[in-house]
CSV table of C-alpha atoms and ligand atoms in Angstrom, one decimal:
chain,number,residue,atom,x,y,z
A,1,MET,CA,-3.1,-20.7,14.1
A,2,PHE,CA,-4.6,-17.8,16.1
A,3,ASP,CA,-7.8,-17.6,18.1
A,4,SER,CA,-9.9,-14.9,16.5
A,5,LEU,CA,-10.1,-11.6,18.3
A,6,GLN,CA,-13.8,-12.2,18.6
A,7,ASP,CA,-13.3,-15.4,20.6
A,8,ARG,CA,-10.7,-13.8,22.8
A,9,LEU,CA,-12.9,-10.7,23.5
A,10,GLY,CA,-15.9,-12.9,24.0
A,11,SER,CA,-14.3,-14.9,26.8
A,12,ILE,CA,-13.2,-11.7,28.5
A,13,LEU,CA,-16.3,-9.6,28.0
A,14,ASN,CA,-19.4,-11.7,27.4
A,15,GLY,CA,-19.9,-12.3,31.1
A,16,LEU,CA,-20.7,-8.6,31.4
A,17,THR,CA,-24.1,-9.0,29.6
A,18,GLY,CA,-26.7,-7.3,31.8
A,19,ARG,CA,-24.4,-4.6,33.1
A,20,GLY,CA,-24.8,-0.9,32.2
A,21,ALA,CA,-21.7,0.2,30.3
A,22,LEU,CA,-18.1,-0.9,29.6
A,23,SER,CA,-15.8,0.3,32.4
A,24,ASP,CA,-12.2,1.4,32.1
A,25,ALA,CA,-11.1,-1.9,33.5
A,26,ASP,CA,-13.3,-3.9,31.1
A,27,VAL,CA,-11.9,-2.0,28.2
A,28,ALA,CA,-8.3,-2.2,29.4
A,29,SER,CA,-8.4,-6.0,29.4
A,30,ALA,CA,-10.1,-6.0,26.0
A,31,LEU,CA,-7.4,-3.7,24.7
A,32,ARG,CA,-4.6,-6.0,25.8
A,33,GLU,CA,-6.1,-8.6,23.4
A,34,VAL,CA,-6.6,-6.0,20.6
A,35,ARG,CA,-3.0,-5.0,21.0
A,36,ARG,CA,-1.9,-8.6,20.8
A,37,ALA,CA,-4.0,-9.2,17.7
A,38,LEU,CA,-2.5,-6.2,15.9
A,39,LEU,CA,1.1,-7.1,16.8
A,40,GLU,CA,0.5,-10.6,15.5
A,41,ALA,CA,-0.8,-9.1,12.3
A,42,ASP,CA,2.5,-7.2,12.2
A,43,VAL,CA,1.1,-3.7,12.7
A,44,ALA,CA,4.0,-1.4,13.8
A,45,LEU,CA,4.2,-0.7,17.5
A,46,GLU,CA,3.7,3.1,17.3
A,47,VAL,CA,0.6,2.6,15.2
A,48,VAL,CA,-0.8,0.0,17.6
A,49,ARG,CA,-0.5,2.5,20.4
A,50,SER,CA,-2.3,5.4,18.7
A,51,PHE,CA,-4.9,2.9,17.4
A,52,THR,CA,-5.7,1.4,20.7
A,53,ASP,CA,-6.0,4.9,22.3
A,54,ARG,CA,-8.7,5.7,19.8
A,55,VAL,CA,-10.5,2.5,20.4
A,56,ARG,CA,-10.3,3.1,24.2
A,57,GLU,CA,-12.0,6.5,23.7
A,58,LYS,CA,-14.9,4.9,21.8
A,59,ALA,CA,-15.3,1.9,24.0
A,60,VAL,CA,-15.2,3.2,27.5
A,61,GLY,CA,-18.7,4.1,28.6
A,62,ALA,CA,-20.3,2.3,25.6
A,63,GLN,CA,-23.7,1.0,26.6
A,64,ILE,CA,-24.0,-2.8,26.9
A,65,VAL,CA,-27.2,-3.7,25.1
A,66,LYS,CA,-29.1,-7.0,25.3
A,67,SER,CA,-29.1,-7.7,21.5
A,68,ILE,CA,-25.4,-7.8,21.1
A,69,LYS,CA,-22.7,-9.5,23.1
A,70,PRO,CA,-20.1,-7.1,24.7
A,71,GLY,CA,-17.3,-9.0,22.9
A,72,GLN,CA,-18.9,-8.5,19.6
A,73,MET,CA,-19.6,-4.9,20.4
A,74,VAL,CA,-15.9,-4.2,21.0
A,75,VAL,CA,-14.9,-6.2,17.9
A,76,LYS,CA,-17.2,-3.9,15.9
A,77,ILE,CA,-15.7,-0.8,17.4
A,78,VAL,CA,-12.2,-2.2,16.5
A,79,HIS,CA,-13.3,-3.2,13.0
A,80,ASP,CA,-14.9,0.2,12.2
A,81,GLU,CA,-11.8,2.0,13.5
A,82,LEU,CA,-9.6,-0.2,11.3
A,83,VAL,CA,-11.7,0.6,8.2
A,84,GLU,CA,-11.6,4.3,9.0
A,85,THR,CA,-7.9,4.3,9.5
A,86,LEU,CA,-7.3,2.2,6.4
A,87,GLY,CA,-9.4,4.7,4.4
A,88,SER,CA,-13.0,3.9,3.9
A,89,GLU,CA,-13.3,5.5,0.5
A,90,GLN,CA,-11.8,4.1,-2.7
A,91,VAL,CA,-9.2,6.4,-4.2
A,92,ALA,CA,-8.4,5.6,-7.8
A,93,VAL,CA,-5.1,6.4,-9.6
A,94,ASP,CA,-5.6,10.0,-10.6
A,95,LEU,CA,-5.2,10.7,-14.3
A,96,ASN,CA,-6.8,14.1,-14.1
A,97,ALA,CA,-4.0,16.2,-15.6
A,98,PRO,CA,-2.8,17.2,-19.0
A,99,ALA,CA,-1.5,14.3,-21.1
A,100,PRO,CA,0.9,12.6,-20.9
A,101,VAL,CA,0.1,12.0,-17.2
A,102,THR,CA,3.3,10.8,-15.5
A,103,ILE,CA,3.1,8.1,-12.8
A,104,MET,CA,6.3,7.3,-10.9
A,105,MET,CA,6.6,4.0,-9.2
A,106,VAL,CA,9.0,3.9,-6.2
A,107,GLY,CA,9.9,1.3,-3.6
A,108,LEU,CA,12.5,-1.2,-2.5
A,109,GLN,CA,14.0,-3.8,-4.7
A,110,GLY,CA,11.9,-6.9,-4.9
A,111,SER,CA,8.8,-5.1,-3.7
A,112,GLY,CA,7.0,-5.8,-7.0
A,113,LYS,CA,7.6,-2.4,-8.8
A,114,THR,CA,8.3,-3.7,-12.3
A,115,THR,CA,5.5,-6.3,-12.1
A,116,THR,CA,3.1,-3.6,-10.8
A,117,THR,CA,4.1,-1.2,-13.5
A,118,GLY,CA,3.1,-3.8,-16.1
A,119,LYS,CA,-0.1,-4.6,-14.4
A,120,LEU,CA,-1.1,-1.0,-14.0
A,121,ALA,CA,-0.2,-0.2,-17.7
A,122,LYS,CA,-2.4,-3.2,-18.8
A,123,ARG,CA,-5.3,-2.1,-16.6
A,124,LEU,CA,-5.2,1.5,-17.8
A,125,THR,CA,-5.0,0.3,-21.4
A,126,GLU,CA,-7.8,-2.2,-21.2
A,127,ARG,CA,-10.2,-0.6,-18.7
A,128,GLN,CA,-9.7,3.0,-19.4
A,129,LYS,CA,-8.6,2.8,-23.0
A,130,LYS,CA,-5.5,4.9,-22.3
A,131,ARG,CA,-2.5,4.9,-24.5
A,132,VAL,CA,0.3,4.0,-22.1
A,133,LEU,CA,4.1,4.2,-22.4
A,134,MET,CA,6.3,2.4,-19.8
A,135,ALA,CA,9.9,3.2,-19.2
A,136,SER,CA,12.4,1.5,-16.8
A,137,LEU,CA,14.8,3.9,-15.1
A,138,ASP,CA,16.4,1.0,-13.3
A,139,THR,CA,20.0,1.0,-14.6
A,140,ARG,CA,21.3,-0.7,-11.4
A,141,ARG,CA,19.9,-4.1,-11.8
A,142,PRO,CA,21.2,-5.5,-15.1
A,143,ALA,CA,18.1,-7.2,-16.3
A,144,ALA,CA,15.6,-4.7,-15.1
A,145,GLN,CA,15.0,-2.7,-18.3
A,146,GLU,CA,14.8,-6.0,-20.2
A,147,GLN,CA,12.2,-7.3,-17.7
A,148,LEU,CA,9.9,-4.4,-18.4
A,149,ARG,CA,10.4,-4.8,-22.1
A,150,VAL,CA,9.3,-8.4,-21.9
A,151,LEU,CA,6.2,-7.4,-19.8
A,152,GLY,CA,5.4,-4.8,-22.4
A,153,GLU,CA,5.4,-7.5,-25.1
A,154,GLN,CA,3.3,-9.8,-23.0
A,155,THR,CA,0.7,-7.1,-22.3
A,156,GLY,CA,0.8,-5.3,-25.6
A,157,VAL,CA,1.9,-2.1,-23.9
A,158,GLN,CA,4.7,0.1,-25.5
A,159,THR,CA,8.0,0.4,-23.7
A,160,LEU,CA,10.6,3.1,-24.2
A,161,PRO,CA,13.4,1.6,-26.4
A,162,ILE,CA,16.5,0.8,-24.3
A,163,ILE,CA,19.6,2.8,-24.9
A,164,ALA,CA,22.6,1.3,-23.1
A,165,GLY,CA,24.7,3.7,-21.0
A,166,GLN,CA,22.0,6.3,-20.2
A,167,GLY,CA,21.4,7.2,-16.6
A,168,PRO,CA,17.9,7.3,-14.9
A,169,VAL,CA,17.4,11.1,-15.2
A,170,GLU,CA,18.4,11.0,-18.9
A,171,ILE,CA,16.0,8.1,-19.5
A,172,ALA,CA,13.2,10.0,-17.7
A,173,SER,CA,13.6,13.0,-19.9
A,174,ARG,CA,13.8,10.9,-23.0
A,175,ALA,CA,10.6,9.1,-21.9
A,176,ALA,CA,8.8,12.4,-21.3
A,177,GLN,CA,9.7,13.5,-24.8
A,178,ALA,CA,8.7,10.3,-26.4
A,179,ALA,CA,5.4,10.3,-24.5
A,180,LYS,CA,4.6,13.8,-25.6
A,181,LEU,CA,5.6,13.3,-29.3
A,182,GLY,CA,3.9,9.9,-29.5
A,183,GLY,CA,0.6,11.3,-28.2
A,184,TYR,CA,0.5,9.0,-25.2
A,185,ASP,CA,-2.1,9.6,-22.4
A,186,VAL,CA,0.0,8.1,-19.6
A,187,LEU,CA,3.7,7.6,-18.9
A,188,ILE,CA,4.7,5.1,-16.2
A,189,LEU,CA,8.2,5.4,-14.8
A,190,ASP,CA,9.5,2.3,-13.1
A,191,THR,CA,12.4,3.4,-10.9
A,192,ALA,CA,15.3,1.5,-9.4
A,193,GLY,CA,15.1,0.1,-5.9
A,194,ARG,CA,17.6,-0.9,-3.2
A,195,THR,CA,17.5,-3.7,-0.7
A,196,HIS,CA,17.1,-1.1,2.0
A,197,ILE,CA,16.4,2.6,2.3
A,198,ASP,CA,19.5,4.7,1.9
A,199,GLU,CA,20.3,8.3,1.0
A,200,PRO,CA,21.5,7.7,-2.6
A,201,LEU,CA,18.2,6.0,-3.4
A,202,MET,CA,16.2,8.9,-1.9
A,203,ALA,CA,18.4,11.5,-3.7
A,204,GLU,CA,17.9,9.7,-7.0
A,205,MET,CA,14.1,9.5,-6.5
A,206,ALA,CA,14.0,13.2,-5.6
A,207,GLU,CA,15.9,14.2,-8.7
A,208,ILE,CA,13.7,12.1,-11.0
A,209,LYS,CA,10.7,13.6,-9.4
A,210,GLN,CA,12.0,17.1,-9.9
A,211,ARG,CA,12.8,16.5,-13.5
A,212,SER,CA,9.7,14.6,-14.6
A,213,ASN,CA,7.1,16.3,-12.4
A,214,PRO,CA,4.9,13.2,-11.9
A,215,HIS,CA,1.2,13.6,-11.2
A,216,GLU,CA,1.2,10.4,-9.1
A,217,ILE,CA,4.0,8.9,-7.1
A,218,LEU,CA,3.0,5.4,-6.0
A,219,LEU,CA,5.0,3.6,-3.3
A,220,VAL,CA,5.0,-0.1,-4.1
A,221,ALA,CA,5.4,-2.1,-0.9
A,222,ASP,CA,5.2,-5.8,0.0
A,223,SER,CA,2.3,-6.5,2.3
A,224,LEU,CA,4.5,-8.9,4.2
A,225,THR,CA,6.7,-6.1,5.4
A,226,GLY,CA,6.6,-6.2,9.1
A,227,GLN,CA,7.7,-3.5,11.6
A,228,ASP,CA,9.8,-1.8,8.8
A,229,ALA,CA,6.7,-0.7,7.0
A,230,VAL,CA,6.5,2.5,9.1
A,231,ASN,CA,10.1,3.5,8.4
A,232,LEU,CA,9.7,2.6,4.7
A,233,ALA,CA,6.5,4.6,4.1
A,234,ARG,CA,7.7,7.5,6.2
A,235,SER,CA,11.1,7.8,4.5
A,236,PHE,CA,9.6,7.7,1.0
A,237,ASP,CA,6.9,10.1,1.9
A,238,GLU,CA,9.1,12.6,3.7
A,239,ARG,CA,11.9,12.6,1.2
A,240,VAL,CA,10.1,12.1,-2.1
A,241,GLY,CA,6.5,12.7,-1.3
A,242,ILE,CA,4.1,9.9,-2.3
A,243,SER,CA,0.5,10.3,-3.5
A,244,GLY,CA,-0.6,6.7,-2.9
A,245,ILE,CA,0.5,3.1,-2.0
A,246,VAL,CA,0.2,-0.1,-3.9
A,247,LEU,CA,0.4,-3.2,-1.7
A,248,THR,CA,1.8,-6.3,-3.3
A,249,ARG,CA,1.6,-10.0,-2.4
A,250,VAL,CA,-1.8,-9.6,-0.7
A,251,ASP,CA,-2.3,-13.1,-2.0
A,252,GLY,CA,0.3,-14.3,0.5
A,253,ASP,CA,-0.6,-15.5,3.9
A,254,GLY,CA,0.4,-12.4,5.8
A,255,ARG,CA,-2.2,-10.6,7.9
A,256,GLY,CA,-1.9,-7.2,6.3
A,257,GLY,CA,-0.6,-5.2,9.2
A,258,ALA,CA,1.7,-3.2,6.9
A,259,ALA,CA,-1.4,-1.7,5.2
A,260,LEU,CA,-2.5,-0.2,8.5
A,261,SER,CA,1.0,1.0,9.5
A,262,MET,CA,1.7,2.7,6.1
A,263,ARG,CA,-1.6,4.3,5.9
A,264,ALA,CA,-1.5,5.5,9.5
A,265,VAL,CA,1.9,7.2,9.3
A,266,THR,CA,1.5,8.8,5.8
A,267,GLY,CA,-2.2,9.4,5.6
A,268,LYS,CA,-1.8,8.4,1.9
A,269,PRO,CA,-4.4,6.2,0.3
A,270,ILE,CA,-3.8,2.5,-0.6
A,271,LYS,CA,-4.9,2.7,-4.2
A,272,LEU,CA,-4.4,-0.8,-5.5
A,273,ILE,CA,-3.4,-4.3,-4.3
A,274,GLY,CA,-1.3,-6.9,-6.1
A,275,VAL,CA,-2.8,-10.4,-5.6
A,276,GLY,CA,-0.5,-12.6,-7.7
A,277,GLU,CA,2.3,-12.7,-10.3
A,278,LYS,CA,0.0,-12.6,-13.4
A,279,MET,CA,-0.5,-9.4,-15.2
A,280,ASP,CA,-4.2,-9.2,-14.4
A,281,ALA,CA,-3.6,-9.8,-10.6
A,282,LEU,CA,-4.2,-6.1,-9.6
A,283,GLU,CA,-7.3,-5.1,-7.7
A,284,GLU,CA,-8.9,-2.3,-5.9
A,285,PHE,CA,-8.3,-2.0,-2.2
A,286,HIS,CA,-11.1,-3.0,0.1
A,287,PRO,CA,-10.4,-1.8,3.6
A,288,GLY,CA,-13.0,-4.1,5.1
A,289,ARG,CA,-11.2,-7.2,3.8
A,290,ILE,CA,-7.9,-6.2,5.2
A,291,ALA,CA,-9.6,-5.3,8.5
A,292,ASP,CA,-11.0,-8.8,8.7
A,293,ARG,CA,-7.5,-10.2,8.0
A,294,ILE,CA,-5.9,-8.1,10.7
A,295,LEU,CA,-8.6,-9.2,13.2
A,296,GLY,CA,-8.0,-12.9,12.3
B,301,GDP,P1,10.9,-5.0,-8.2
B,301,GDP,O1,12.3,-5.4,-7.9
B,301,GDP,O2,10.3,-4.1,-7.2
B,301,GDP,O3,10.7,-4.5,-9.6
B,301,GDP,O4,10.1,-6.4,-8.1
B,301,GDP,P2,9.5,-7.3,-9.3
B,301,GDP,O5,8.4,-6.7,-10.0
B,301,GDP,O6,10.6,-7.9,-10.1
B,301,GDP,O7,8.9,-8.5,-8.4
B,301,GDP,C1,9.6,-9.4,-7.6
B,301,GDP,C2,8.9,-10.7,-7.5
B,301,GDP,O8,7.6,-10.6,-6.9
B,301,GDP,C3,8.5,-11.3,-8.9
B,301,GDP,O9,8.8,-12.7,-8.9
B,301,GDP,C4,7.0,-11.0,-9.1
B,301,GDP,O10,6.4,-12.0,-9.9
B,301,GDP,C5,6.6,-11.1,-7.6
B,301,GDP,N1,5.4,-10.3,-7.4
B,301,GDP,C6,5.1,-9.0,-7.6
B,301,GDP,N2,3.9,-8.7,-7.2
B,301,GDP,C7,3.3,-9.8,-6.7
B,301,GDP,C8,2.0,-10.1,-6.1
B,301,GDP,O11,1.1,-9.2,-5.9
B,301,GDP,N3,1.8,-11.3,-5.7
B,301,GDP,C9,2.8,-12.3,-5.8
B,301,GDP,N4,2.5,-13.5,-5.3
B,301,GDP,N5,4.0,-12.1,-6.3
B,301,GDP,C10,4.2,-10.8,-6.8
């Protein structure tokens, strides 16, 4: 569908082989293509601007050497900058706190929160041999608590028994108590979402956070979120305070720009990615792979 950035930059810059260094003008025309590639990958505009500024600083004056084509050289600068912005180091979900370690999952409705809660619980149970309890605090969507219960049955992970009529904060404190009394290592709280960000949602998340003192607050976000990714990540981070991001639907055909946008505006690590609907479709985040996708 798209020409790769490498091809585009090649046609602009490769004629420069044999010249000394990349000039302002060479870099400016290359950056127009970089900007286009990032926007096509759905990176948010404000992030594109600051990103291309950083690439400009690194590219202007870069020496053109015989062994590598100028187009490739700029692609490498862009790629390296993408990896650096996305976070070149793996950051795992942190369980380094007194048990039960509480993990709170937040995000918009439909982003994949409940599915990711099940996947994460399964992963911690199987790979890290943790005793995990899951609790759904989603009293808004009628079937949400039942959905988590079914996932618990499928994965063999305990869920907090459902008591009709309880509100989210009440469920959170019951879950904390059950996790403590039951000797669980980890408690994962699956919270309610909304179709869009609004104040009641943020107020509810802030209250749950205050009452349950989570060690991790993971923002679950659809990797196909376009320009809204910035607003989404910034709102949750400023109002609730997130410790990491889980990107879902990375198996889709999106180009992954949301990853760059969310990481750039919050500085919070992308800890895991969802790559399918099945309970084992949760993987570590590899910035190089997303960088390749963004570059096309
Ligand atoms: P919630 O409203 O945020 O709790 O979202 P759900 O967990 O109910 O997920 C909504 C839909 O997205 C479900 O059909 C999930 O199976 C699907 N889903 C969640 N994560 C992924 C993923 O990583 N890849 C794909 N392809 N689908 C996913």
